[in-house]
PDB file of C-alpha atoms in Angstrom:
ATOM      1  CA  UNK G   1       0.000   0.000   0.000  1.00 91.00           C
ATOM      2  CA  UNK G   2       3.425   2.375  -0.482  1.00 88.00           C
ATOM      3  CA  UNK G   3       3.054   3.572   3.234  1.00 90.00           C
ATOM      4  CA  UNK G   4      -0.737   3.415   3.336  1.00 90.00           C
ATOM      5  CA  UNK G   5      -1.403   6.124   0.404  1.00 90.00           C
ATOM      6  CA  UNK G   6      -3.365   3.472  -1.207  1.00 93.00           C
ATOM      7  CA  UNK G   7      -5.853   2.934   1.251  1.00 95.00           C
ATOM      8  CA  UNK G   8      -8.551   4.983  -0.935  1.00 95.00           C
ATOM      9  CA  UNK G   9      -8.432   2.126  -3.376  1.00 95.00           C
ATOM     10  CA  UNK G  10      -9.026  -0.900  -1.270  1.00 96.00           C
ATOM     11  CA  UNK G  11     -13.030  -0.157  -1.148  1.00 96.00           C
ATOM     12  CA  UNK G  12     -12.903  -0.045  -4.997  1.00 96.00           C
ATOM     13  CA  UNK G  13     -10.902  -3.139  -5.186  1.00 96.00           C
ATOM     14  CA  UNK G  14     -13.110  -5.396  -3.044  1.00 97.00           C
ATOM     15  CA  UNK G  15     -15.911  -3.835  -5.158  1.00 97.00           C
ATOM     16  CA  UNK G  16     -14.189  -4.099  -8.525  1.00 96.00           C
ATOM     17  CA  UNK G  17     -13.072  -7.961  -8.141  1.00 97.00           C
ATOM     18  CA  UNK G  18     -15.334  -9.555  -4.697  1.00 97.00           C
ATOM     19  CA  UNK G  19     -12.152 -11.313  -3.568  1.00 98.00           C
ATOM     20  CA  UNK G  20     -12.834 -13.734  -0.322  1.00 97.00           C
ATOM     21  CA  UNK G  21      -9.477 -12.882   1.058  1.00 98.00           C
ATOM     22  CA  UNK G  22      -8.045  -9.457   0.966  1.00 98.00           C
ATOM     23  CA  UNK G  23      -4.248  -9.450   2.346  1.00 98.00           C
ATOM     24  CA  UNK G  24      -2.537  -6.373   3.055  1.00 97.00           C
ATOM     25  CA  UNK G  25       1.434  -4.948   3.581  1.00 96.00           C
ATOM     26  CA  UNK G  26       2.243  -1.492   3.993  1.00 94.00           C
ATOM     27  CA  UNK G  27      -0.580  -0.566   5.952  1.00 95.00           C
ATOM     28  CA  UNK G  28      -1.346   1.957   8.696  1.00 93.00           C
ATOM     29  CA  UNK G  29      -2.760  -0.929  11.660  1.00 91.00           C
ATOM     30  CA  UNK G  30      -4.498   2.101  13.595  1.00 92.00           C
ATOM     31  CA  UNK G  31      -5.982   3.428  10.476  1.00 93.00           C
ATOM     32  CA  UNK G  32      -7.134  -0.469   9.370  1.00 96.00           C
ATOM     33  CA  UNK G  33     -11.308  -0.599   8.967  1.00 96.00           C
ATOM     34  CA  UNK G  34     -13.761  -3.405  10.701  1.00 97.00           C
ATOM     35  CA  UNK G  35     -14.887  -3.979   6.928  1.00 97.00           C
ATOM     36  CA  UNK G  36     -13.897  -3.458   3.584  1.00 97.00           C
ATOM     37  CA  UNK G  37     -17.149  -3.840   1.519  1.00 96.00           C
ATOM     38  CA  UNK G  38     -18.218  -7.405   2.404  1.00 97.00           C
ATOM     39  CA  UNK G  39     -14.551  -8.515   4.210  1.00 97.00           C
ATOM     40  CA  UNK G  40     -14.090  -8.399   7.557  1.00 97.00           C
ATOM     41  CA  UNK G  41     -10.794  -7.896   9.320  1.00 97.00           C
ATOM     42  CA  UNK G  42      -9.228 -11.116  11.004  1.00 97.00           C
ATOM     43  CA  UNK G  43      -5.993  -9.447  11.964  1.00 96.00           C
ATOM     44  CA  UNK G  44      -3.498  -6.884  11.660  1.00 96.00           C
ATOM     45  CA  UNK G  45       0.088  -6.480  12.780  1.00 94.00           C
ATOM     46  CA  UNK G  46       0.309  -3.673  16.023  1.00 88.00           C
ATOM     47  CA  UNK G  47       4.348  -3.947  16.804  1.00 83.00           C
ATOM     48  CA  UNK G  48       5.510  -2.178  13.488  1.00 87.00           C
ATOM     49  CA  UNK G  49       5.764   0.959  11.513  1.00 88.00           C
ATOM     50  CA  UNK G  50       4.495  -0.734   8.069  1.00 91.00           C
ATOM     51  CA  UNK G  51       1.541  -3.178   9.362  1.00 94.00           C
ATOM     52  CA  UNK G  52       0.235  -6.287   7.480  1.00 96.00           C
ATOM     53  CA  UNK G  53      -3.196  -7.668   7.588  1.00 97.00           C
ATOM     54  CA  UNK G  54      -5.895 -10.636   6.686  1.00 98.00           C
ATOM     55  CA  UNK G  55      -9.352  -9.442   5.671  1.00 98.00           C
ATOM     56  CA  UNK G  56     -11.676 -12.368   4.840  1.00 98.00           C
ATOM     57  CA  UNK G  57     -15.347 -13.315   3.636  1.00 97.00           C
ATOM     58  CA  UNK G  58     -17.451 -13.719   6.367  1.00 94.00           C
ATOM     59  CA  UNK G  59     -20.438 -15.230   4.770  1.00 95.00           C
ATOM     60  CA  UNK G  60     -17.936 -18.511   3.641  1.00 96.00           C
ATOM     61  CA  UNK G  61     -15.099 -18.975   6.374  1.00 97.00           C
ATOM     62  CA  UNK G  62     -14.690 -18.090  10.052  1.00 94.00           C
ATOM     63  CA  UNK G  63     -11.426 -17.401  11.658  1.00 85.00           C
ATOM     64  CA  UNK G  64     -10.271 -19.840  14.183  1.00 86.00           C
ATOM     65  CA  UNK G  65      -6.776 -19.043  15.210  1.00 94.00           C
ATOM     66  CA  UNK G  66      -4.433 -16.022  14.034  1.00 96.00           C
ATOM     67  CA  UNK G  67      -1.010 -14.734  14.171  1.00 93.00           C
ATOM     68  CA  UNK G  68       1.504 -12.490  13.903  1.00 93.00           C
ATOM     69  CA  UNK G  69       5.586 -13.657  13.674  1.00 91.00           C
ATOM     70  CA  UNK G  70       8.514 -12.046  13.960  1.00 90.00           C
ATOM     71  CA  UNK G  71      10.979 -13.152  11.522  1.00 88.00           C
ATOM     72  CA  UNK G  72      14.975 -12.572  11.607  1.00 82.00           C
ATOM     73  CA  UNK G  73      15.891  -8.785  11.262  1.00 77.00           C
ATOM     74  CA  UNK G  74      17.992  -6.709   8.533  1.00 70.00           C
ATOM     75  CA  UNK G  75      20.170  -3.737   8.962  1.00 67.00           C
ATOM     76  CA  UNK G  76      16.918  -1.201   7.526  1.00 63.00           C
ATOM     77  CA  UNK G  77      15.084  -3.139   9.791  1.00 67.00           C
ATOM     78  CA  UNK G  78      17.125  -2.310  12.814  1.00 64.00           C
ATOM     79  CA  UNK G  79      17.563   1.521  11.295  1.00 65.00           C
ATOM     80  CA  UNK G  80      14.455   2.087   9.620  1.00 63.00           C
ATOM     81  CA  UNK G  81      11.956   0.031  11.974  1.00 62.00           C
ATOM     82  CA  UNK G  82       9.608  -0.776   9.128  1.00 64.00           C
ATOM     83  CA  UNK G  83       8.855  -3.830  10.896  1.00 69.00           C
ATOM     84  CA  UNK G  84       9.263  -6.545  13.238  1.00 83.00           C
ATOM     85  CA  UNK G  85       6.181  -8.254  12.487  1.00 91.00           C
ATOM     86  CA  UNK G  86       6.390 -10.131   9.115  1.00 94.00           C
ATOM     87  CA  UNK G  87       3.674 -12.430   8.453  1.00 97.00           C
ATOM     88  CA  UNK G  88       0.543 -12.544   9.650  1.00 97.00           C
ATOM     89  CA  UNK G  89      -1.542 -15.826   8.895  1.00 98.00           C
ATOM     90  CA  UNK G  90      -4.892 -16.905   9.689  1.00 98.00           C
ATOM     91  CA  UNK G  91      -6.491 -20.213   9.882  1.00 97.00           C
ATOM     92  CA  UNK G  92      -9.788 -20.345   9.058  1.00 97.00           C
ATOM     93  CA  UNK G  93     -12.937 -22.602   8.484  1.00 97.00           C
ATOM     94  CA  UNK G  94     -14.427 -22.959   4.891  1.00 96.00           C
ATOM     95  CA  UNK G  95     -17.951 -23.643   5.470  1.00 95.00           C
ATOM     96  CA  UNK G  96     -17.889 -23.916   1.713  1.00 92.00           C
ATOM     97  CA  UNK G  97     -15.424 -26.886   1.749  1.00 91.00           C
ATOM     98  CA  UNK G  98     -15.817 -27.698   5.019  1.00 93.00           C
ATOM     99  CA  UNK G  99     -12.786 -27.767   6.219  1.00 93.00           C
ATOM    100  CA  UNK G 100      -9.946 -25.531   7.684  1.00 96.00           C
ATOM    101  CA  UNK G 101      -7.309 -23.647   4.979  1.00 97.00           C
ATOM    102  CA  UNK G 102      -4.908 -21.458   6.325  1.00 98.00           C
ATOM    103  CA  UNK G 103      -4.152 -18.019   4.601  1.00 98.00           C
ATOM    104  CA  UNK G 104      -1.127 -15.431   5.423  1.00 98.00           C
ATOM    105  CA  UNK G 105      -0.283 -11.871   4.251  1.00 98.00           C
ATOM    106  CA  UNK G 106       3.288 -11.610   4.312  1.00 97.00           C
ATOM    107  CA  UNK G 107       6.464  -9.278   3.383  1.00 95.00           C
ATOM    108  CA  UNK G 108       9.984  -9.869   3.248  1.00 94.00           C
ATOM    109  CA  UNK G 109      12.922  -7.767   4.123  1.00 91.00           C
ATOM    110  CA  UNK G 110      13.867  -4.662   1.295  1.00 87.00           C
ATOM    111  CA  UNK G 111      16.238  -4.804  -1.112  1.00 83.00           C
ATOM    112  CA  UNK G 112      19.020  -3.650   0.802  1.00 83.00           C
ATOM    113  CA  UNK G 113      18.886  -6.775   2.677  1.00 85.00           C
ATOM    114  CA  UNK G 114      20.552  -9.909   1.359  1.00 90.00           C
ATOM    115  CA  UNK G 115      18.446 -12.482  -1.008  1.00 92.00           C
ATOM    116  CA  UNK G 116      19.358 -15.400   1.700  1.00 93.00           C
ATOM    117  CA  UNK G 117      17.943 -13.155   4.895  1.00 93.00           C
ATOM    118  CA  UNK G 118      14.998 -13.178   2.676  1.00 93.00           C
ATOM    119  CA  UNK G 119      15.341 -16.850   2.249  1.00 95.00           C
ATOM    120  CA  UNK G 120      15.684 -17.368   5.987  1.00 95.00           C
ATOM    121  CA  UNK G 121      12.375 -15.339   6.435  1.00 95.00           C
ATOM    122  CA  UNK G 122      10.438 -17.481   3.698  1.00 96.00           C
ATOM    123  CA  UNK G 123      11.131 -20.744   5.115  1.00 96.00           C
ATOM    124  CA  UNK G 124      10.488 -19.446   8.837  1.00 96.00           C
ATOM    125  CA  UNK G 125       7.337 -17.602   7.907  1.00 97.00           C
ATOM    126  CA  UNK G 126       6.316 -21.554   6.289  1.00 97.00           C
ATOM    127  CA  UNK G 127       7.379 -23.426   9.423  1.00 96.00           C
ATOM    128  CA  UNK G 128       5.141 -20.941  11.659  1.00 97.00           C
ATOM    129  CA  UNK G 129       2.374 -21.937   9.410  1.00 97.00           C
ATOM    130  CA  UNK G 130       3.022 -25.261   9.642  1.00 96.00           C
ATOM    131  CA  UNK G 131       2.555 -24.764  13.576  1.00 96.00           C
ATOM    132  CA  UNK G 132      -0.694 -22.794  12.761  1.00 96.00           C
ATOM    133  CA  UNK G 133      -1.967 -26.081  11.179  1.00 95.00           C
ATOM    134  CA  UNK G 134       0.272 -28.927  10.537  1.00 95.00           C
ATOM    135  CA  UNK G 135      -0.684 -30.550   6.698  1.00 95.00           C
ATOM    136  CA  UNK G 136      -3.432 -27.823   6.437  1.00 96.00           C
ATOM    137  CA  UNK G 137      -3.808 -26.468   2.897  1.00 97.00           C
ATOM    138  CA  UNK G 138      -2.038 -23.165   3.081  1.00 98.00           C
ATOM    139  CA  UNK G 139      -1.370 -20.124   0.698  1.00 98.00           C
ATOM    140  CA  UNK G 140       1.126 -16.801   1.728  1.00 98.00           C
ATOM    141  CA  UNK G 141       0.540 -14.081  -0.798  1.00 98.00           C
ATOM    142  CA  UNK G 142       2.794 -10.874  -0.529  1.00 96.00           C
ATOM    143  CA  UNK G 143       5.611  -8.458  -1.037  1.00 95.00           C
ATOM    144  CA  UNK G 144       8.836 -11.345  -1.289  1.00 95.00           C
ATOM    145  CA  UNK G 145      11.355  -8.563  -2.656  1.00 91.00           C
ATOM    146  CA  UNK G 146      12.823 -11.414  -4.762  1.00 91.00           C
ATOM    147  CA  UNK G 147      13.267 -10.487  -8.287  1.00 85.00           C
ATOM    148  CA  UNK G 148      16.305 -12.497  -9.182  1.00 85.00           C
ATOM    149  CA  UNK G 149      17.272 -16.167  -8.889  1.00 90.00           C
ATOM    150  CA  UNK G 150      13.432 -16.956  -8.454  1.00 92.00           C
ATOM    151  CA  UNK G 151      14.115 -21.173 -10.177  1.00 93.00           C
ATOM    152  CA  UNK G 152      16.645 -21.155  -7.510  1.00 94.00           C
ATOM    153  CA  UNK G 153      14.318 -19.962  -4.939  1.00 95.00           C
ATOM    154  CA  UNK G 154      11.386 -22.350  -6.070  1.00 95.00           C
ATOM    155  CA  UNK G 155      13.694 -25.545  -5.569  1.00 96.00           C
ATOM    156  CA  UNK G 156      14.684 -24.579  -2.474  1.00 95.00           C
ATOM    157  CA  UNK G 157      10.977 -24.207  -0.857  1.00 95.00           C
ATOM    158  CA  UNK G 158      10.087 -27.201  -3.009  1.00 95.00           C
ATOM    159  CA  UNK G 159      11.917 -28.955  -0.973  1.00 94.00           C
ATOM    160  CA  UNK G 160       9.799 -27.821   2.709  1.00 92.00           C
ATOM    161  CA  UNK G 161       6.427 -29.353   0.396  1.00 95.00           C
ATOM    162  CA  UNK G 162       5.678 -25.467  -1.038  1.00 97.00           C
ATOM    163  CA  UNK G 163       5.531 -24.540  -4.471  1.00 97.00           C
ATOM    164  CA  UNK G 164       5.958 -20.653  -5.838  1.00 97.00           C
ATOM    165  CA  UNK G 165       3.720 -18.934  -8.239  1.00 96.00           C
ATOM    166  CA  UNK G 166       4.688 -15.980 -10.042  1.00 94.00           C
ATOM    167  CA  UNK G 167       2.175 -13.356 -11.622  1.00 92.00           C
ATOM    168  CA  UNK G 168       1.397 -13.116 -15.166  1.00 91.00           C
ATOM    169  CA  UNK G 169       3.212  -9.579 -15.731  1.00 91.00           C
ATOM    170  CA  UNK G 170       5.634  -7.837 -13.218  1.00 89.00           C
ATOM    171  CA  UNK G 171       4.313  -6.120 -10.456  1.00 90.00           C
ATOM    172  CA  UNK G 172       7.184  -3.526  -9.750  1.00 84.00           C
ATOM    173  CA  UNK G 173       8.678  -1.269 -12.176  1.00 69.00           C
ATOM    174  CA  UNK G 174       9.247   2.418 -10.120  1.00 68.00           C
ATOM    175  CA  UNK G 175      12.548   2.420 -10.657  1.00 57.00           C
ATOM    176  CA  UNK G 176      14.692   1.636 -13.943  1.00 56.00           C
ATOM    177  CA  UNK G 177      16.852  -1.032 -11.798  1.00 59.00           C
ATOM    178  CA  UNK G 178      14.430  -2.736  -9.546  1.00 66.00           C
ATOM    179  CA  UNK G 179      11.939  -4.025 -11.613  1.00 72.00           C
ATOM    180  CA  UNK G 180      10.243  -7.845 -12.119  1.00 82.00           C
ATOM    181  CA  UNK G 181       8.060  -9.923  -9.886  1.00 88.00           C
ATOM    182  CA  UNK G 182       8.461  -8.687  -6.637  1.00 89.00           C
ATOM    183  CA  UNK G 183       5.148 -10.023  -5.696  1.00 93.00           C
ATOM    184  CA  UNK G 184       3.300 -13.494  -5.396  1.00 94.00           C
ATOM    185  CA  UNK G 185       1.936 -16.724  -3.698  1.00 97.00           C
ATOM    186  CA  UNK G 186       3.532 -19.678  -2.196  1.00 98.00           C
ATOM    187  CA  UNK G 187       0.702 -22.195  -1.237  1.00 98.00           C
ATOM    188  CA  UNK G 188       1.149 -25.828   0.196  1.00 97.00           C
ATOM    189  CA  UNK G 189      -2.001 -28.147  -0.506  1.00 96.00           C
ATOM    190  CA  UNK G 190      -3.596 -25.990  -3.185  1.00 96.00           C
ATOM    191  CA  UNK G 191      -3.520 -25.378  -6.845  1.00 96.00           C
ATOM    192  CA  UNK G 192      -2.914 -22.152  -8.187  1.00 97.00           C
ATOM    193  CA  UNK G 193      -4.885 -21.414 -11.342  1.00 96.00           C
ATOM    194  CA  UNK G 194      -4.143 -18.009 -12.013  1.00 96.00           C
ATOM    195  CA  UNK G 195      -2.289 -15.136 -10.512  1.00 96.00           C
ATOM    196  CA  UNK G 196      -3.215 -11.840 -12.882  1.00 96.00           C
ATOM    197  CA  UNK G 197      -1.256  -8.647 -11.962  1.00 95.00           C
ATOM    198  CA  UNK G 198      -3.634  -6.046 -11.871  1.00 94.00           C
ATOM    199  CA  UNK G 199      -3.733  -2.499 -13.270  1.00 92.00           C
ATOM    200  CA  UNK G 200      -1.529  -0.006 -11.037  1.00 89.00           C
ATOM    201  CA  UNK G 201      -2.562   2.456  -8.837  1.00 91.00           C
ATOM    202  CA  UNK G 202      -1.256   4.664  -6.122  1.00 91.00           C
ATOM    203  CA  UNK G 203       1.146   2.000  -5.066  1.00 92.00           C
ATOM    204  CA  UNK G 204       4.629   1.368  -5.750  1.00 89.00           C
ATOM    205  CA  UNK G 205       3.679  -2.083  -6.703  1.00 91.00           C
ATOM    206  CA  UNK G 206       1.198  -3.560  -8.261  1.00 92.00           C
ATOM    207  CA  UNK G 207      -1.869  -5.506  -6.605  1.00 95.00           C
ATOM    208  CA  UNK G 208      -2.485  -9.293  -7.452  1.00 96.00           C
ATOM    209  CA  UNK G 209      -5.517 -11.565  -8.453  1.00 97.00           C
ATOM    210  CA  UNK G 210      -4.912 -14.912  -7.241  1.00 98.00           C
ATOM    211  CA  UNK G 211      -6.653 -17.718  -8.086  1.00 97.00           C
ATOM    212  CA  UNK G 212      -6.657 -21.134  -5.909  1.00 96.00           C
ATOM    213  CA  UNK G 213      -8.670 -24.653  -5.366  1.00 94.00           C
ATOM    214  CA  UNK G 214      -7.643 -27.420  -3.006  1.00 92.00           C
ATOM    215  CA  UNK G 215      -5.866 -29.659  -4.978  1.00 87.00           C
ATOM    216  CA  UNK G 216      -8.694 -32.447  -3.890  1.00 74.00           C
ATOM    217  CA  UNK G 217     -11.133 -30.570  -5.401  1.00 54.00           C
ATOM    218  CA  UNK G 218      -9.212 -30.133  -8.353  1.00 45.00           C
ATOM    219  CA  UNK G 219      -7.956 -33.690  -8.504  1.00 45.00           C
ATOM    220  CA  UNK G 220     -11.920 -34.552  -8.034  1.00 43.00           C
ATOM    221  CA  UNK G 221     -12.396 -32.563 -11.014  1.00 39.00           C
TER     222      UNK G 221
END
């Protein structure tokens, strides 16, 4: 949300494409609505500067259990104070499905920060969800800052049972360097059918469509 300045578009985007999970980085936690059209907020971040957050469909899932992690630290962390607070995840009940999935909003360290702190964060912020809900089918959808070495970076998470999905266009391009696919999904127990980068706004980066199924339903299918 580039610091919260895109908060005026969240109403339109909930409107515009009736998502049942809205997740959030950049945002202003004190500033952070009940409701966002017909999502409701499960939880935010309160320890940092930046906040993240988990807005979800009431009408199909209820939140059980959420959290917020703290993940290893970089030097604009410990100068900046961005954030302490990296992922938030939620696990929820699909009363479509009937069953739990959990779902978790999360964003990695800048690029001044090396790609393998960012590695250590990934594969923390997946064993945390793993303690959320051992074997439960799981998607984390957010800001990775990982625009380079991305096949290396896919094996590697393979390997923990997780799988990376990259959007269909790049969803950064402010500066003439730093541009690519900054942002998008890796999901454990679920098929990813489509991630479609959406048209930019206020934001530094663009926001992302993703679409999932439990990879029963799709194996049912």
């Amino acid at each position: 949300m580039r610091k919260n300045h895109a908060s005026s578009e969240l109403t339109g985007l909930v409107e515009s494409y009736d998502p049942d999970v809205l997740c959030l980085q950049e945002a202003f936690g004190p500033e952070l609505p009940e409701t966002i059209g017909h999502l409701r907020l499960a939880h935010a971040t309160s320890a940092n500067r930046l906040d993240l957050a988990v807005y979800y469909r009431e009408e199909r899932f209820a939140d059980h259990e959420c959290r917020t992690v703290s993940l290893k630290r970089g030097l604009h962390d410990m100068i900046a104070a961005p954030a302490t607070e990296r992922l938030v995840g939620v696990r929820m009940h699909d009363r479509v499905r009937d069953r739990e999935i959990i779902v978790a909003s999360f964003h990695a360290a800048p690029l001044t920060a090396m790609n393998s702190l960012r590695r250590n964060q990934i594969d923390a912020a997946h064993a945390a969800l793993r303690e959320l809900g051992e074997g439960l089918p799981t998607l984390m959808v957010g800001d990775y800052n990982y625009p380079l070495f991305q096949k290396r970076l896919s094996a590697r998470i393979g390997l923990g049972g997780y799988d990376l999905t990259r959007s269909d266009k790049r969803t950064y391009s402010r500066y003439k360097v730093f541009r690519g696919h900054f942002d998008f999904a890796t999901s454990s127990g679920m098929v990813i059918e489509n991630i479609e980068t959406l048209r930019k706004g206020i934001s530094d980066h663009l926001p992302i469509l993703v679409t999932a199924s439990l990879k029963e339903r799709a194996a049912a299918a």
